[in-house]
């Protein structure tokens, strides 16, 4: 028998969650967890770089101080793409004015395909991410190895790592320390 629900979900994924971006500056952040101090640092970095797009990888408001963080993020709603994290809730949906409901999206940066997702659903996306770059959060540990690109955590980094985000320009991901705005590492995509 035909699994119409599966076909509908694949169709929705292909038609509504694919974006092509060329020659754009993009800031990618994850796991803010309502930490106002570092949401403000992210805001300063966004203002400094004036990106064309912002990608938020989920777990945005829970834990600490959701209202001030939502006010900061809502300032950039017009240029924000977001995927849902495992800790995002109906409160997240109520406080943010951009969509937080997609679990994953497909984007194309300068001709290269990426799957963006929070990371907690990676085992279920195995067929979609196979041999494809994927940009994820969830672990709170930055990574620029292989096909996985992880910006680490804005709010609560693990393993004594810095509070970080990613800045993308000219096929290069720059890992940014949000305390100093210095580049910690970079990954050039060929």
XYZ file of C-alpha atoms in Angstrom:
190
model
C 0.000 0.000 0.000
C 1.056 3.593 -0.551
C 2.209 5.503 2.511
C 0.609 8.881 1.671
C 1.762 10.462 4.929
C 5.403 9.655 4.076
C 4.977 10.939 0.510
C 3.387 14.140 1.837
C 6.238 14.707 4.292
C 8.853 14.158 1.558
C 6.995 16.508 -0.789
C 6.778 19.171 1.938
C 10.471 18.797 2.686
C 11.479 19.141 -0.962
C 9.104 21.966 -1.831
C 8.988 24.133 1.255
C 12.271 23.657 3.057
C 14.828 24.284 0.323
C 16.528 27.646 -0.053
C 19.321 28.683 -2.434
C 21.637 31.406 -1.245
C 24.493 32.738 -3.365
C 27.176 35.223 -2.276
C 25.582 35.715 1.099
C 26.932 36.376 4.548
C 25.286 34.036 7.059
C 25.482 33.746 10.842
C 24.651 30.337 12.319
C 23.909 29.891 16.020
C 22.538 27.175 18.277
C 21.689 26.360 21.864
C 21.173 29.831 23.319
C 18.982 28.322 26.068
C 17.692 31.721 27.194
C 21.115 32.987 28.312
C 20.663 36.757 27.945
C 24.332 37.737 28.334
C 25.390 35.689 25.316
C 22.255 36.457 23.319
C 23.388 40.088 23.647
C 26.874 39.127 22.462
C 25.322 37.352 19.467
C 23.236 40.469 18.799
C 26.398 42.623 18.798
C 28.101 40.236 16.391
C 25.051 40.270 14.090
C 25.058 44.076 14.125
C 28.797 44.131 13.396
C 28.602 41.721 10.435
C 25.196 42.711 8.977
C 24.495 39.240 7.572
C 22.063 38.518 4.751
C 20.691 35.514 6.669
C 20.711 34.061 10.170
C 20.252 30.350 10.803
C 19.160 29.302 14.289
C 19.511 25.615 15.089
C 17.110 25.369 18.026
C 17.092 25.270 21.827
C 16.687 29.018 21.892
C 14.689 30.191 24.914
C 14.321 27.525 27.570
C 16.214 27.341 30.870
C 17.006 30.923 31.896
C 15.473 34.172 30.651
C 13.270 33.627 27.579
C 11.641 37.067 27.204
C 14.770 39.223 26.724
C 16.288 36.592 24.419
C 13.102 36.411 22.330
C 13.129 40.215 22.015
C 16.698 40.090 20.716
C 16.001 37.294 18.221
C 12.754 38.867 16.998
C 14.711 41.948 15.873
C 16.139 39.777 13.092
C 12.995 37.807 12.188
C 12.994 39.000 8.576
C 16.330 37.340 7.817
C 16.059 34.310 10.125
C 15.667 30.629 9.230
C 15.109 28.368 12.217
C 14.801 24.680 13.038
C 13.312 23.279 16.213
C 15.467 21.888 19.014
C 14.607 19.165 21.478
C 14.115 21.739 24.262
C 11.969 24.164 22.242
C 8.340 24.249 23.364
C 5.047 26.005 22.771
C 6.524 28.926 24.741
C 9.176 29.255 22.027
C 6.430 29.359 19.384
C 4.508 31.999 21.331
C 7.441 34.339 22.008
C 9.171 34.225 18.628
C 7.639 35.843 15.547
C 9.390 33.536 13.072
C 8.657 29.866 12.514
C 10.313 27.363 14.818
C 8.335 24.281 13.754
C 10.548 22.597 11.125
C 12.794 19.844 12.432
C 15.119 20.144 9.438
C 15.550 22.111 6.232
C 17.657 21.892 3.119
C 19.643 24.925 2.067
C 22.166 25.609 -0.622
C 25.048 27.986 0.029
C 27.086 28.964 -3.011
C 26.058 25.821 -4.886
C 26.675 23.356 -2.035
C 23.783 21.478 -0.400
C 23.401 21.350 3.387
C 20.826 19.832 5.707
C 20.232 21.996 8.776
C 18.761 20.419 11.897
C 19.167 20.721 15.636
C 20.936 17.375 15.808
C 18.781 15.291 18.130
C 17.028 13.717 15.115
C 20.168 12.833 13.134
C 19.593 9.065 13.424
C 16.208 9.519 11.708
C 17.698 11.635 8.905
C 20.414 9.145 7.999
C 19.314 8.682 4.377
C 18.951 12.427 3.800
C 22.323 13.400 5.277
C 24.355 10.555 3.794
C 27.265 12.091 1.845
C 25.811 15.567 2.475
C 27.091 18.384 4.635
C 24.885 18.850 7.672
C 24.837 21.789 10.045
C 23.697 20.811 13.523
C 23.708 21.982 17.114
C 22.559 19.950 20.132
C 25.941 18.742 21.423
C 27.064 22.203 22.675
C 30.508 21.326 21.269
C 31.720 22.987 18.092
C 32.913 20.818 15.239
C 34.191 21.573 11.762
C 35.278 18.039 10.807
C 34.127 15.980 7.859
C 30.541 16.517 6.754
C 29.304 17.711 10.170
C 29.458 21.413 10.894
C 28.424 22.419 14.421
C 28.588 26.008 15.725
C 28.779 24.871 19.354
C 26.624 26.716 21.872
C 25.898 30.402 22.301
C 24.593 29.966 25.844
C 25.939 26.831 27.513
C 29.071 25.364 25.911
C 30.367 21.995 27.088
C 33.870 20.628 27.688
C 35.306 24.040 28.666
C 34.677 25.335 25.161
C 34.063 28.964 24.299
C 30.617 30.494 23.671
C 30.512 30.306 19.881
C 28.642 30.774 16.629
C 29.566 30.441 12.962
C 30.005 33.108 10.324
C 29.832 32.007 6.667
C 31.162 33.948 3.690
C 32.802 32.935 0.388
C 32.517 29.154 0.947
C 34.209 29.450 4.338
C 32.781 28.793 7.804
C 34.491 30.801 10.533
C 34.063 29.654 14.141
C 33.645 32.806 16.236
C 34.359 33.264 19.958
C 31.453 35.402 21.209
C 33.529 36.935 24.011
C 36.158 38.408 21.693
C 34.664 37.993 18.169
C 37.968 36.371 17.198
C 38.114 33.476 14.768
C 38.903 30.219 16.588
C 38.903 27.950 13.532
C 37.678 27.835 9.960
C 36.527 25.354 7.358
C 36.782 26.022 3.625
C 34.232 24.165 1.517
C 35.446 23.119 -1.951
